[in-house]
Short mmCIF file of C-alpha atoms in Angstrom, two decimals:
data_model
loop_
_atom_site.label_atom_id
_atom_site.label_comp_id
_atom_site.label_asym_id
_atom_site.label_seq_id
_atom_site.Cartn_x
_atom_site.Cartn_y
_atom_site.Cartn_z
CA MET O 1 53.07 137.63 -19.28
CA ASP O 2 49.71 139.13 -20.66
CA THR O 3 47.40 136.14 -20.85
CA ALA O 4 45.36 138.26 -23.15
CA ARG O 5 48.25 138.70 -25.43
CA PRO O 6 50.60 135.79 -24.93
CA LEU O 7 52.44 136.66 -27.71
CA GLY O 8 53.21 140.35 -27.46
CA GLY O 9 56.67 141.32 -28.30
CA GLN O 10 56.85 138.45 -30.73
CA VAL O 11 57.35 138.57 -34.72
CA ALA O 12 55.20 135.99 -37.09
CA VAL O 13 56.08 135.59 -40.34
CA ILE O 14 53.28 133.71 -42.37
CA THR O 15 53.51 133.05 -45.95
CA GLY O 16 50.12 133.08 -48.41
CA ALA O 17 48.81 135.56 -45.91
CA GLY O 18 46.71 137.42 -48.36
CA ARG O 19 43.76 135.07 -48.08
CA GLY O 20 41.82 132.06 -46.90
CA ILE O 21 44.09 130.13 -44.07
CA GLY O 22 46.67 132.72 -44.24
CA ALA O 23 44.85 135.34 -43.66
CA ALA O 24 43.03 133.72 -40.54
CA ILE O 25 46.49 132.31 -39.17
CA ALA O 26 47.48 136.18 -39.52
CA ARG O 27 44.73 137.78 -37.90
CA THR O 28 44.94 134.92 -35.02
CA LEU O 29 48.41 135.60 -34.00
CA ALA O 30 48.02 139.35 -34.23
CA ALA O 31 45.18 139.32 -32.05
CA LEU O 32 47.26 137.13 -29.61
CA GLY O 33 50.00 140.20 -29.57
CA ALA O 34 52.41 139.09 -32.18
CA THR O 35 53.44 141.31 -34.95
CA ALA O 36 52.22 139.84 -38.25
CA VAL O 37 54.72 139.87 -41.47
CA LEU O 38 52.67 138.80 -44.24
CA CYS O 39 54.17 137.30 -47.34
CA GLY O 40 52.57 136.49 -50.37
CA ARG O 41 52.69 137.23 -54.33
CA THR O 42 49.65 139.62 -54.42
CA GLN O 43 50.17 143.10 -52.77
CA SER O 44 46.29 143.83 -52.95
CA THR O 45 45.29 140.71 -50.92
CA LEU O 46 48.35 141.22 -48.51
CA ASP O 47 47.46 144.73 -47.86
CA ALA O 48 43.56 143.91 -47.32
CA THR O 49 44.70 141.36 -44.74
CA ALA O 50 47.05 144.06 -42.90
CA HIS O 51 44.21 146.48 -43.12
CA ALA O 52 41.72 144.22 -41.10
CA ILE O 53 44.59 143.46 -38.41
CA VAL O 54 45.50 147.10 -37.92
CA ASN O 55 41.65 148.08 -37.84
CA ALA O 56 41.05 145.14 -35.27
CA GLY O 57 43.95 146.94 -33.15
CA GLY O 58 47.10 144.62 -33.88
CA LYS O 59 50.04 144.87 -35.84
CA ALA O 60 50.96 143.97 -39.49
CA GLU O 61 54.01 144.56 -42.00
CA VAL O 62 53.71 143.46 -45.79
CA VAL O 63 56.55 142.00 -47.31
CA PRO O 64 55.18 140.60 -50.82
CA CYS O 65 57.51 137.49 -51.90
CA ASP O 66 57.00 134.53 -53.80
CA VAL O 67 58.18 131.17 -52.29
CA THR O 68 59.63 129.59 -55.06
CA ILE O 69 62.21 132.13 -55.65
CA LEU O 70 64.83 131.91 -52.78
CA HIS O 71 66.38 135.47 -53.14
CA GLN O 72 63.01 136.83 -52.57
CA LEU O 73 62.62 134.76 -49.22
CA GLU O 74 66.18 136.03 -48.32
CA TYR O 75 65.26 139.62 -49.09
CA ALA O 76 62.20 139.12 -46.86
CA ALA O 77 64.27 137.59 -43.74
CA ALA O 78 66.57 140.48 -44.13
CA ARG O 79 64.15 143.05 -43.87
CA VAL O 80 62.39 141.01 -40.83
CA ASP O 81 65.82 141.01 -39.18
CA SER O 82 66.70 144.67 -39.74
CA SER O 83 63.27 145.94 -38.70
CA PHE O 84 62.68 143.61 -35.56
CA GLY O 85 65.97 141.79 -35.26
CA ARG O 86 64.03 138.61 -34.24
CA LEU O 87 61.69 136.06 -35.41
CA ASP O 88 59.63 133.95 -33.31
CA ILE O 89 57.17 132.14 -35.49
CA LEU O 90 57.22 131.08 -39.09
CA VAL O 91 54.08 129.65 -40.53
CA ASN O 92 54.52 128.17 -43.91
CA ASN O 93 51.32 128.07 -45.13
CA ALA O 94 51.64 129.03 -48.88
CA GLY O 95 50.64 126.48 -51.60
CA ILE O 96 48.51 125.55 -54.40
CA GLY O 97 46.07 122.44 -55.53
CA GLY O 98 45.95 120.38 -58.19
CA PHE O 99 43.27 117.97 -58.57
CA THR O 100 42.06 117.45 -62.06
CA GLU O 101 43.33 114.83 -63.68
CA PRO O 102 45.49 111.43 -63.26
CA LEU O 103 49.38 111.31 -62.75
CA HIS O 104 49.87 109.94 -66.27
CA HIS O 105 47.76 113.12 -67.86
CA LEU O 106 49.72 115.74 -65.73
CA PRO O 107 52.04 117.91 -67.70
CA PRO O 108 55.51 118.45 -65.97
CA ASP O 109 55.37 122.01 -65.88
CA GLU O 110 52.09 121.26 -63.71
CA TRP O 111 54.16 119.00 -61.33
CA ASP O 112 56.92 121.30 -61.03
CA ARG O 113 54.26 124.33 -60.04
CA ILE O 114 52.68 122.08 -57.44
CA LEU O 115 56.07 120.50 -55.86
CA ASN O 116 58.01 123.92 -56.16
CA THR O 117 54.96 125.84 -54.33
CA ASN O 118 54.21 123.08 -51.80
CA LEU O 119 57.51 121.76 -51.04
CA ARG O 120 60.43 123.63 -52.30
CA GLY O 121 58.92 126.83 -50.97
CA VAL O 122 59.11 125.65 -47.37
CA TYR O 123 62.53 124.44 -47.76
CA TYR O 124 63.50 127.89 -48.97
CA ALA O 125 61.75 129.54 -46.12
CA VAL O 126 63.21 127.26 -43.41
CA ARG O 127 66.57 127.86 -45.13
CA ALA O 128 66.12 131.65 -44.99
CA PHE O 129 64.16 132.61 -41.75
CA ALA O 130 65.79 129.56 -39.72
CA PRO O 131 69.04 131.14 -38.68
CA MET O 132 67.43 133.98 -36.81
CA MET O 133 65.75 131.46 -34.41
CA ILE O 134 68.91 129.62 -34.09
CA ARG O 135 70.76 132.76 -33.31
CA ALA O 136 68.02 133.43 -30.15
CA ASN O 137 67.87 129.46 -29.21
CA THR O 138 63.84 129.58 -29.66
CA GLY O 139 61.22 129.59 -32.34
CA HIS O 140 58.27 127.78 -33.67
CA ILE O 141 58.03 126.59 -37.41
CA ILE O 142 54.81 125.21 -38.23
CA ASN O 143 53.73 123.97 -41.44
CA ILE O 144 50.16 123.58 -43.21
CA SER O 145 50.03 119.91 -44.73
CA SER O 146 46.89 118.41 -45.36
CA LEU O 147 45.19 115.05 -44.67
CA ALA O 148 46.26 114.56 -48.21
CA GLY O 149 49.57 113.82 -46.86
CA LYS O 150 48.30 110.63 -44.82
CA ASN O 151 45.82 109.30 -47.60
CA ALA O 152 45.30 108.34 -51.19
CA LEU O 153 44.16 111.43 -53.34
CA PRO O 154 43.10 110.25 -56.63
CA LYS O 155 43.37 112.83 -59.47
CA GLY O 156 45.43 114.59 -56.94
CA ALA O 157 48.87 112.58 -57.02
CA ALA O 158 51.32 115.49 -57.08
CA TYR O 159 49.54 117.65 -54.44
CA ALA O 160 49.38 114.37 -52.19
CA ALA O 161 53.18 113.80 -53.14
CA SER O 162 53.77 117.71 -52.03
CA LYS O 163 52.14 117.16 -48.90
CA TRP O 164 53.57 113.65 -47.92
CA GLY O 165 56.90 115.18 -48.33
CA LEU O 166 56.09 118.22 -46.33
CA ASN O 167 55.31 116.12 -43.48
CA GLY O 168 58.65 114.21 -43.94
CA LEU O 169 60.54 117.47 -44.02
CA THR O 170 58.66 118.56 -40.89
CA TYR O 171 59.45 115.57 -38.98
CA SER O 172 63.14 115.66 -39.88
CA ILE O 173 63.67 119.44 -39.28
CA ALA O 174 62.13 118.61 -35.81
CA GLU O 175 64.72 116.32 -34.96
CA GLU O 176 67.69 118.69 -36.36
CA LEU O 177 66.18 121.85 -34.71
CA ARG O 178 65.23 120.68 -31.17
CA GLY O 179 68.43 121.08 -29.80
CA GLN O 180 67.97 124.85 -30.43
CA ASN O 181 64.99 124.76 -28.57
CA ILE O 182 63.03 125.38 -31.94
CA ARG O 183 59.76 123.28 -32.41
CA ALA O 184 58.56 122.28 -35.58
CA SER O 185 55.06 121.06 -36.14
CA VAL O 186 52.46 120.13 -39.03
CA ILE O 187 49.04 120.72 -39.32
CA CYS O 188 47.09 118.62 -41.78
CA PRO O 189 43.70 119.66 -42.06
CA GLY O 190 40.89 117.73 -43.92
CA SER O 191 38.78 119.69 -46.56
CA VAL O 192 38.80 123.45 -45.60
CA GLU O 193 36.37 126.26 -47.10
CA THR O 194 38.69 127.99 -49.21
CA GLU O 195 39.10 128.36 -53.23
CA LEU O 196 42.29 125.97 -53.10
CA GLY O 197 40.42 122.62 -53.62
CA PRO O 198 37.15 120.85 -55.07
CA HIS O 199 34.60 120.99 -52.80
CA THR O 200 31.64 119.37 -54.89
CA GLY O 201 28.91 118.02 -53.12
CA LYS O 202 30.10 118.93 -49.71
CA ASP O 203 27.74 121.25 -47.20
CA PRO O 204 30.26 124.20 -46.55
CA ASN O 205 28.45 124.45 -42.99
CA LYS O 206 30.23 121.12 -42.07
CA MET O 207 33.58 121.83 -43.45
CA LEU O 208 36.66 123.05 -41.75
CA GLN O 209 36.83 126.91 -41.74
CA PRO O 210 40.10 128.70 -42.02
CA GLU O 211 39.65 129.97 -38.67
CA ASP O 212 39.74 126.39 -37.40
CA VAL O 213 43.30 126.06 -38.69
CA ALA O 214 44.16 129.31 -37.12
CA HIS O 215 43.30 127.80 -33.89
CA ALA O 216 45.37 124.96 -33.94
CA VAL O 217 48.47 127.39 -34.75
CA ALA O 218 47.46 129.36 -31.68
CA MET O 219 47.44 126.28 -29.42
CA LEU O 220 50.97 125.29 -31.07
CA VAL O 221 52.50 128.49 -30.18
CA THR O 222 50.88 128.83 -26.71
CA GLN O 223 51.61 125.09 -25.38
CA ALA O 224 54.34 125.06 -22.21
CA PRO O 225 57.81 125.25 -23.28
CA ARG O 226 58.65 121.70 -22.20
CA SER O 227 56.95 120.04 -24.87
CA PHE O 228 55.15 120.51 -28.33
CA MET O 229 52.83 118.80 -30.40
CA SER O 230 54.54 117.57 -33.51
CA GLU O 231 51.48 116.94 -35.58
CA ILE O 232 48.12 118.18 -35.67
CA LEU O 233 45.23 116.36 -37.89
CA LEU O 234 42.17 118.48 -37.98
CA ARG O 235 38.59 117.00 -39.06
CA PRO O 236 35.54 118.33 -38.91
CA THR O 237 32.75 117.13 -36.33
CA GLN O 238 30.76 116.04 -39.18
CA LYS O 239 31.22 114.84 -42.47
CA PRO O 240 30.50 117.48 -44.87
#
């Protein structure tokens, strides 16, 4: 194995790959040798991520899709299967925030929007893509959660609920799929300097950066095959 490009020949699907954490994960996996399949709703941002990867000598393919629409993910999975015949890594990163008001003021359609993207979307992606891994008897599924899935989040109850749910989903599919040599892990970062959440009063120089989350993903997909890290809690060295 090429130690500089340990993922050479592998294929990685990253949702929400157009910006922020997803783009950083895609760039990192491509630098390690994987072909990065970029999924998301906005063609222009996906193209920008792909352009950066190719300019750095990596491989990328853009497959626009909305994780809240099952048939779009099924189409994406069929396209990956027909183009590459394999899927080694699935990173469920697509997510949205919601940190403005207490739960009793939250409109039902906003609850649905958050839960459908952050939790149902992961279910849809696993349903669409896991069969390729099961067929090959190998693979990694990595879900990007949050420390809000571990701690109380006033004025963010729906977001927290989606991430608590995502953690439970991850632990459960890890047990369902470990017999097929598929490792499922969850990464729970603290506040990351992206456009997702409120960062009022925080020092951006002390906050986690998207590349920090990408580094954790790289650790997961390059670990020894006899073990797996089921959960990573990621915090900044200094409180921002």
